[in-house]
Amino acid sequence: MKLIKDGMLIVRPSESAHQLLLRHEQTDTLIGLLWNPICLSALNINCERGCASVFTNVISDALLGSKRSSDLLFPTSDLTSLFASRAGRYIQKHKGTIRLGRRAKIIQGTNNELKLEDSNESFSHIVVATSPHNLKTTFKEPSMIQSTIDQIDQFTYEPIYTIYHQYKKDSSTGDRMIGLNSPYAHWVFDRGITHHDAGLIGAVISGSGPHQDLTNEQLSIESAKVLDDAFGLGTPLWSKVLAEKRATFSCTPGLERPAQITEKNGIILAGDYTYRRYPATLEAAVRSGIEASNIILRSL
Ligand SMILES: Cc1cc2nc3c(=O)[nH]c(=O)nc-3n(C[C@H](O)[C@H](O)[C@H](O)COP(=O)(O)OP(=O)(O)OC[C@H]3O[C@@H](n4cnc5c(N)ncnc54)[C@H](O)[C@@H]3O)c2cc1C
């Protein structure tokens, strides 16, 4: 592998991960069996369409960082109890208020102060942490951040499909997570091992592909066939397809992503799409949140 020459990797602006890999003499086999699966799992888009510079950021942070940077973490509980509930308790303990189940709408008061619809309070800063496609509807007058909205209007999105198959309780793939080079099951998670859901196997398909042309029933059948070929699991007792059509923004070459500080004084963005070094990941979302709080602290 000659991807990194003399410790340096030169990425051309606006090239795809595939173009970068070809320039660095990566063979079709290496691209197909190593780099493309890494690109799909990290960027949720294949090498041909994925952004080379974000791809190399991920690779270098994971492989050339500290020993723990390449840890693969498997949560054993759901993400709400893992992080959100704990963060919520911390906020309340420090006298913050959380209003669940309410859609925020940002308005400008008569003196240009920032307010929320249906509330008398005004705020010096508002961190808007919605996904990009919800940003516009979070403002009564989106024109107050028009150039940001214009950038986000250029975004396209990639899906993630998860097909759950329930087998008899003693069925297992034998591993927490296995990668398969199939368009109908990129990654296979054994929930019996990770979450004590015996016999429940999840097949995940990252990004766009031929699976989007199938009905849920056809996709369940195709994915169960792949699992049967790989692990001899037979026919599932039941299957369920969860299709998240706008799971991530498309991390394509040259995509312009908005800055966290917007043109409207006091309106700060957070969310995976604002952390420009990384693709749409939990890590990008968390890092953008930390940066948003630092922006406010620096302005006080
Ligand atoms: C199926 C699937 C699997 C994934 N797997 C992984 C993975 O394995 N690893 C990984 O790192 N990433 C994964 N991701 C990506 C990860 O979930 C995102 O990168 C991350 O959730 C982005 O966080 P965020 O805070 O930027 O936005 P979001 O998680 O989208 O949060 C935005 C929130 O804003 C709320 N909201 C929107 N409008 C309003 C409003 N007006 N008022 C109040 N609230 C509002 C929404 O309800 C939502 O809860 C996956 C995504 C999907 C869909």
mmCIF file of N, CA and C and ligand atoms in Angstrom, residues 41-42 44 73 79 99 101-106 128-135 137-139 158-162 189 204 242-249 270-274 279-286 288, ligand 1:
data_model
loop_
_atom_site.group_PDB
_atom_site.id
_atom_site.type_symbol
_atom_site.label_atom_id
_atom_site.label_comp_id
_atom_site.label_asym_id
_atom_site.label_seq_id
_atom_site.Cartn_x
_atom_site.Cartn_y
_atom_site.Cartn_z
ATOM 1 N N SER A 41 -18.518 3.050 5.579
ATOM 2 C CA SER A 41 -18.860 3.046 7.001
ATOM 3 C C SER A 41 -18.622 4.410 7.633
ATOM 4 N N ALA A 42 -17.601 5.125 7.179
ATOM 5 C CA ALA A 42 -17.287 6.415 7.803
ATOM 6 C C ALA A 42 -18.084 7.558 7.186
ATOM 7 N N ASN A 44 -20.678 7.133 4.812
ATOM 8 C CA ASN A 44 -22.005 6.714 4.336
ATOM 9 C C ASN A 44 -22.200 7.019 2.851
ATOM 10 N N LEU A 73 -16.381 1.080 19.120
ATOM 11 C CA LEU A 73 -17.218 1.048 20.317
ATOM 12 C C LEU A 73 -18.592 0.460 20.009
ATOM 13 N N LEU A 79 -28.963 4.797 22.676
ATOM 14 C CA LEU A 79 -28.207 6.050 22.741
ATOM 15 C C LEU A 79 -28.833 7.061 23.704
ATOM 16 N N ARG A 99 -37.286 21.462 27.703
ATOM 17 C CA ARG A 99 -38.692 21.336 27.289
ATOM 18 C C ARG A 99 -38.766 20.304 26.176
ATOM 19 N N GLY A 101 -40.456 17.517 23.524
ATOM 20 C CA GLY A 101 -41.655 17.378 22.698
ATOM 21 C C GLY A 101 -42.192 18.689 22.167
ATOM 22 N N ARG A 102 -41.337 19.713 22.120
ATOM 23 C CA ARG A 102 -41.789 21.007 21.573
ATOM 24 C C ARG A 102 -40.887 21.447 20.448
ATOM 25 N N ARG A 103 -41.480 21.913 19.375
ATOM 26 C CA ARG A 103 -40.726 22.377 18.217
ATOM 27 C C ARG A 103 -40.353 23.838 18.426
ATOM 28 N N ALA A 104 -39.068 24.126 18.452
ATOM 29 C CA ALA A 104 -38.630 25.513 18.665
ATOM 30 C C ALA A 104 -38.803 26.321 17.383
ATOM 31 N N LYS A 105 -39.263 27.549 17.534
ATOM 32 C CA LYS A 105 -39.353 28.471 16.388
ATOM 33 C C LYS A 105 -38.711 29.774 16.837
ATOM 34 N N ILE A 106 -37.650 30.168 16.150
ATOM 35 C CA ILE A 106 -36.902 31.357 16.565
ATOM 36 C C ILE A 106 -37.506 32.594 15.904
ATOM 37 N N VAL A 128 -28.500 26.464 17.479
ATOM 38 C CA VAL A 128 -29.509 25.732 16.699
ATOM 39 C C VAL A 128 -28.886 24.402 16.298
ATOM 40 N N ALA A 129 -29.364 23.326 16.930
ATOM 41 C CA ALA A 129 -28.723 22.008 16.747
ATOM 42 C C ALA A 129 -29.640 21.024 16.030
ATOM 43 N N THR A 130 -30.367 21.528 15.054
ATOM 44 C CA THR A 130 -31.236 20.640 14.276
ATOM 45 C C THR A 130 -30.410 19.987 13.161
ATOM 46 N N SER A 131 -30.979 18.980 12.517
ATOM 47 C CA SER A 131 -30.334 18.461 11.310
ATOM 48 C C SER A 131 -30.492 19.513 10.205
ATOM 49 N N PRO A 132 -29.634 19.477 9.161
ATOM 50 C CA PRO A 132 -29.654 20.583 8.195
ATOM 51 C C PRO A 132 -31.009 20.774 7.524
ATOM 52 N N HIS A 133 -31.714 19.658 7.209
ATOM 53 C CA HIS A 133 -32.968 19.836 6.472
ATOM 54 C C HIS A 133 -34.091 20.399 7.343
ATOM 55 N N ASN A 134 -33.875 20.493 8.662
ATOM 56 C CA ASN A 134 -34.875 21.122 9.542
ATOM 57 C C ASN A 134 -34.547 22.570 9.881
ATOM 58 N N LEU A 135 -33.391 23.043 9.413
ATOM 59 C CA LEU A 135 -32.930 24.357 9.875
ATOM 60 C C LEU A 135 -33.898 25.476 9.478
ATOM 61 N N THR A 137 -37.074 25.588 8.860
ATOM 62 C CA THR A 137 -38.369 25.674 9.538
ATOM 63 C C THR A 137 -38.218 26.006 11.027
ATOM 64 N N THR A 138 -36.976 26.112 11.497
ATOM 65 C CA THR A 138 -36.760 26.481 12.902
ATOM 66 C C THR A 138 -36.800 28.004 13.082
ATOM 67 N N PHE A 139 -36.868 28.723 11.950
ATOM 68 C CA PHE A 139 -36.917 30.195 12.005
ATOM 69 C C PHE A 139 -38.233 30.693 11.440
ATOM 70 N N GLU A 158 -28.079 10.948 1.942
ATOM 71 C CA GLU A 158 -27.866 9.505 1.720
ATOM 72 C C GLU A 158 -28.690 8.703 2.717
ATOM 73 N N PRO A 159 -29.194 7.558 2.275
ATOM 74 C CA PRO A 159 -29.997 6.741 3.193
ATOM 75 C C PRO A 159 -29.148 5.769 4.027
ATOM 76 N N ILE A 160 -29.751 5.242 5.091
ATOM 77 C CA ILE A 160 -29.225 4.045 5.778
ATOM 78 C C ILE A 160 -30.417 3.118 5.968
ATOM 79 N N TYR A 161 -30.275 1.892 5.509
ATOM 80 C CA TYR A 161 -31.333 0.895 5.683
ATOM 81 C C TYR A 161 -30.876 -0.113 6.728
ATOM 82 N N THR A 162 -31.774 -0.459 7.639
ATOM 83 C CA THR A 162 -31.496 -1.541 8.596
ATOM 84 C C THR A 162 -32.587 -2.589 8.426
ATOM 85 N N PHE A 189 -25.025 -7.135 12.372
ATOM 86 C CA PHE A 189 -24.884 -7.013 13.829
ATOM 87 C C PHE A 189 -25.717 -8.103 14.491
ATOM 88 N N VAL A 204 -27.228 -3.967 7.962
ATOM 89 C CA VAL A 204 -27.237 -2.528 7.665
ATOM 90 C C VAL A 204 -26.668 -2.292 6.260
ATOM 91 N N LEU A 242 -36.145 -0.897 8.293
ATOM 92 C CA LEU A 242 -36.200 0.509 8.714
ATOM 93 C C LEU A 242 -35.370 1.302 7.716
ATOM 94 N N ALA A 243 -36.036 2.153 6.949
ATOM 95 C CA ALA A 243 -35.325 2.930 5.915
ATOM 96 C C ALA A 243 -35.282 4.385 6.330
ATOM 97 N N GLU A 244 -34.091 4.875 6.641
ATOM 98 C CA GLU A 244 -33.921 6.300 6.969
ATOM 99 C C GLU A 244 -33.409 6.965 5.700
ATOM 100 N N LYS A 245 -34.321 7.652 4.979
ATOM 101 C CA LYS A 245 -33.970 8.128 3.624
ATOM 102 C C LYS A 245 -32.970 9.294 3.661
ATOM 103 N N ARG A 246 -33.070 10.132 4.705
ATOM 104 C CA ARG A 246 -32.118 11.244 4.810
ATOM 105 C C ARG A 246 -31.270 11.041 6.061
ATOM 106 N N ALA A 247 -30.549 9.907 6.085
ATOM 107 C CA ALA A 247 -29.779 9.567 7.292
ATOM 108 C C ALA A 247 -28.606 10.520 7.484
ATOM 109 N N THR A 248 -27.919 10.843 6.383
ATOM 110 C CA THR A 248 -26.748 11.726 6.479
ATOM 111 C C THR A 248 -26.724 12.650 5.265
ATOM 112 N N PHE A 249 -26.059 13.801 5.405
ATOM 113 C CA PHE A 249 -25.843 14.617 4.209
ATOM 114 C C PHE A 249 -24.813 13.898 3.334
ATOM 115 N N ALA A 270 -24.972 24.175 15.504
ATOM 116 C CA ALA A 270 -24.253 22.971 15.921
ATOM 117 C C ALA A 270 -24.866 21.816 15.151
ATOM 118 N N GLY A 271 -24.157 20.709 15.089
ATOM 119 C CA GLY A 271 -24.659 19.552 14.349
ATOM 120 C C GLY A 271 -23.552 18.991 13.479
ATOM 121 N N ASP A 272 -23.686 17.721 13.144
ATOM 122 C CA ASP A 272 -22.606 17.045 12.401
ATOM 123 C C ASP A 272 -22.205 17.790 11.132
ATOM 124 N N TYR A 273 -23.184 18.413 10.464
ATOM 125 C CA TYR A 273 -22.905 19.043 9.164
ATOM 126 C C TYR A 273 -22.044 20.290 9.284
ATOM 127 N N THR A 274 -21.892 20.815 10.508
ATOM 128 C CA THR A 274 -21.092 22.035 10.686
ATOM 129 C C THR A 274 -19.638 21.729 11.060
ATOM 130 N N PRO A 279 -17.228 13.606 8.427
ATOM 131 C CA PRO A 279 -18.527 13.326 7.797
ATOM 132 C C PRO A 279 -19.634 13.339 8.851
ATOM 133 N N ALA A 280 -20.853 12.974 8.450
ATOM 134 C CA ALA A 280 -21.996 12.977 9.384
ATOM 135 C C ALA A 280 -21.857 11.815 10.361
ATOM 136 N N THR A 281 -21.333 12.118 11.542
ATOM 137 C CA THR A 281 -21.135 11.086 12.567
ATOM 138 C C THR A 281 -21.474 11.683 13.929
ATOM 139 N N LEU A 282 -21.636 10.788 14.888
ATOM 140 C CA LEU A 282 -21.885 11.237 16.259
ATOM 141 C C LEU A 282 -20.712 12.075 16.752
ATOM 142 N N GLU A 283 -19.514 11.664 16.346
ATOM 143 C CA GLU A 283 -18.322 12.380 16.809
ATOM 144 C C GLU A 283 -18.312 13.823 16.287
ATOM 145 N N ALA A 284 -18.701 13.993 15.021
ATOM 146 C CA ALA A 284 -18.766 15.346 14.457
ATOM 147 C C ALA A 284 -19.806 16.173 15.207
ATOM 148 N N ALA A 285 -20.952 15.550 15.521
ATOM 149 C CA ALA A 285 -22.018 16.272 16.225
ATOM 150 C C ALA A 285 -21.525 16.728 17.602
ATOM 151 N N VAL A 286 -20.847 15.824 18.324
ATOM 152 C CA VAL A 286 -20.372 16.168 19.672
ATOM 153 C C VAL A 286 -19.319 17.268 19.603
ATOM 154 N N SER A 288 -18.954 19.518 17.328
ATOM 155 C CA SER A 288 -19.553 20.802 16.955
ATOM 156 C C SER A 288 -20.255 21.424 18.158
HETATM 157 C C1 LIG B 1 -29.806 4.708 10.883
HETATM 158 C C2 LIG B 1 -28.620 5.582 11.236
HETATM 159 C C3 LIG B 1 -27.445 4.982 11.683
HETATM 160 C C4 LIG B 1 -26.345 5.764 12.033
HETATM 161 N N1 LIG B 1 -25.215 5.140 12.497
HETATM 162 C C5 LIG B 1 -24.185 5.891 12.925
HETATM 163 C C6 LIG B 1 -23.043 5.275 13.525
HETATM 164 O O1 LIG B 1 -22.968 4.048 13.639
HETATM 165 N N2 LIG B 1 -22.030 6.075 13.962
HETATM 166 C C7 LIG B 1 -22.092 7.434 13.855
HETATM 167 O O2 LIG B 1 -21.160 8.120 14.293
HETATM 168 N N3 LIG B 1 -23.156 8.048 13.298
HETATM 169 C C8 LIG B 1 -24.215 7.316 12.836
HETATM 170 N N4 LIG B 1 -25.298 7.928 12.268
HETATM 171 C C9 LIG B 1 -25.252 9.392 12.074
HETATM 172 C C10 LIG B 1 -25.579 10.100 13.384
HETATM 173 O O3 LIG B 1 -26.823 9.642 13.866
HETATM 174 C C11 LIG B 1 -25.641 11.613 13.117
HETATM 175 O O4 LIG B 1 -24.387 12.036 12.608
HETATM 176 C C12 LIG B 1 -25.925 12.369 14.404
HETATM 177 O O5 LIG B 1 -27.120 11.943 15.003
HETATM 178 C C13 LIG B 1 -26.036 13.853 14.102
HETATM 179 O O6 LIG B 1 -26.337 14.498 15.311
HETATM 180 P P1 LIG B 1 -26.889 15.976 15.295
HETATM 181 O O7 LIG B 1 -27.031 16.368 16.720
HETATM 182 O O8 LIG B 1 -26.091 16.793 14.362
HETATM 183 O O9 LIG B 1 -28.362 15.881 14.610
HETATM 184 P P2 LIG B 1 -29.597 14.973 14.939
HETATM 185 O O10 LIG B 1 -29.196 13.730 15.626
HETATM 186 O O11 LIG B 1 -30.368 14.878 13.638
HETATM 187 O O12 LIG B 1 -30.438 15.836 15.985
HETATM 188 C C14 LIG B 1 -31.201 16.961 15.595
HETATM 189 C C15 LIG B 1 -32.404 17.036 16.514
HETATM 190 O O13 LIG B 1 -33.080 18.272 16.318
HETATM 191 C C16 LIG B 1 -34.465 18.041 16.507
HETATM 192 N N5 LIG B 1 -35.188 19.165 15.887
HETATM 193 C C17 LIG B 1 -35.311 19.475 14.569
HETATM 194 N N6 LIG B 1 -36.012 20.606 14.415
HETATM 195 C C18 LIG B 1 -36.338 21.037 15.671
HETATM 196 C C19 LIG B 1 -37.044 22.158 16.190
HETATM 197 N N7 LIG B 1 -37.554 23.100 15.395
HETATM 198 N N8 LIG B 1 -37.176 22.267 17.532
HETATM 199 C C20 LIG B 1 -36.663 21.355 18.378
HETATM 200 N N9 LIG B 1 -35.958 20.262 17.950
HETATM 201 C C21 LIG B 1 -35.808 20.118 16.616
HETATM 202 C C22 LIG B 1 -34.690 16.692 15.816
HETATM 203 O O14 LIG B 1 -35.886 16.105 16.282
HETATM 204 C C23 LIG B 1 -33.450 15.931 16.273
HETATM 205 O O15 LIG B 1 -33.671 15.259 17.478
HETATM 206 C C24 LIG B 1 -26.408 7.175 11.904
HETATM 207 C C25 LIG B 1 -27.592 7.785 11.447
HETATM 208 C C26 LIG B 1 -28.684 7.007 11.124
HETATM 209 C C27 LIG B 1 -29.949 7.680 10.638
#
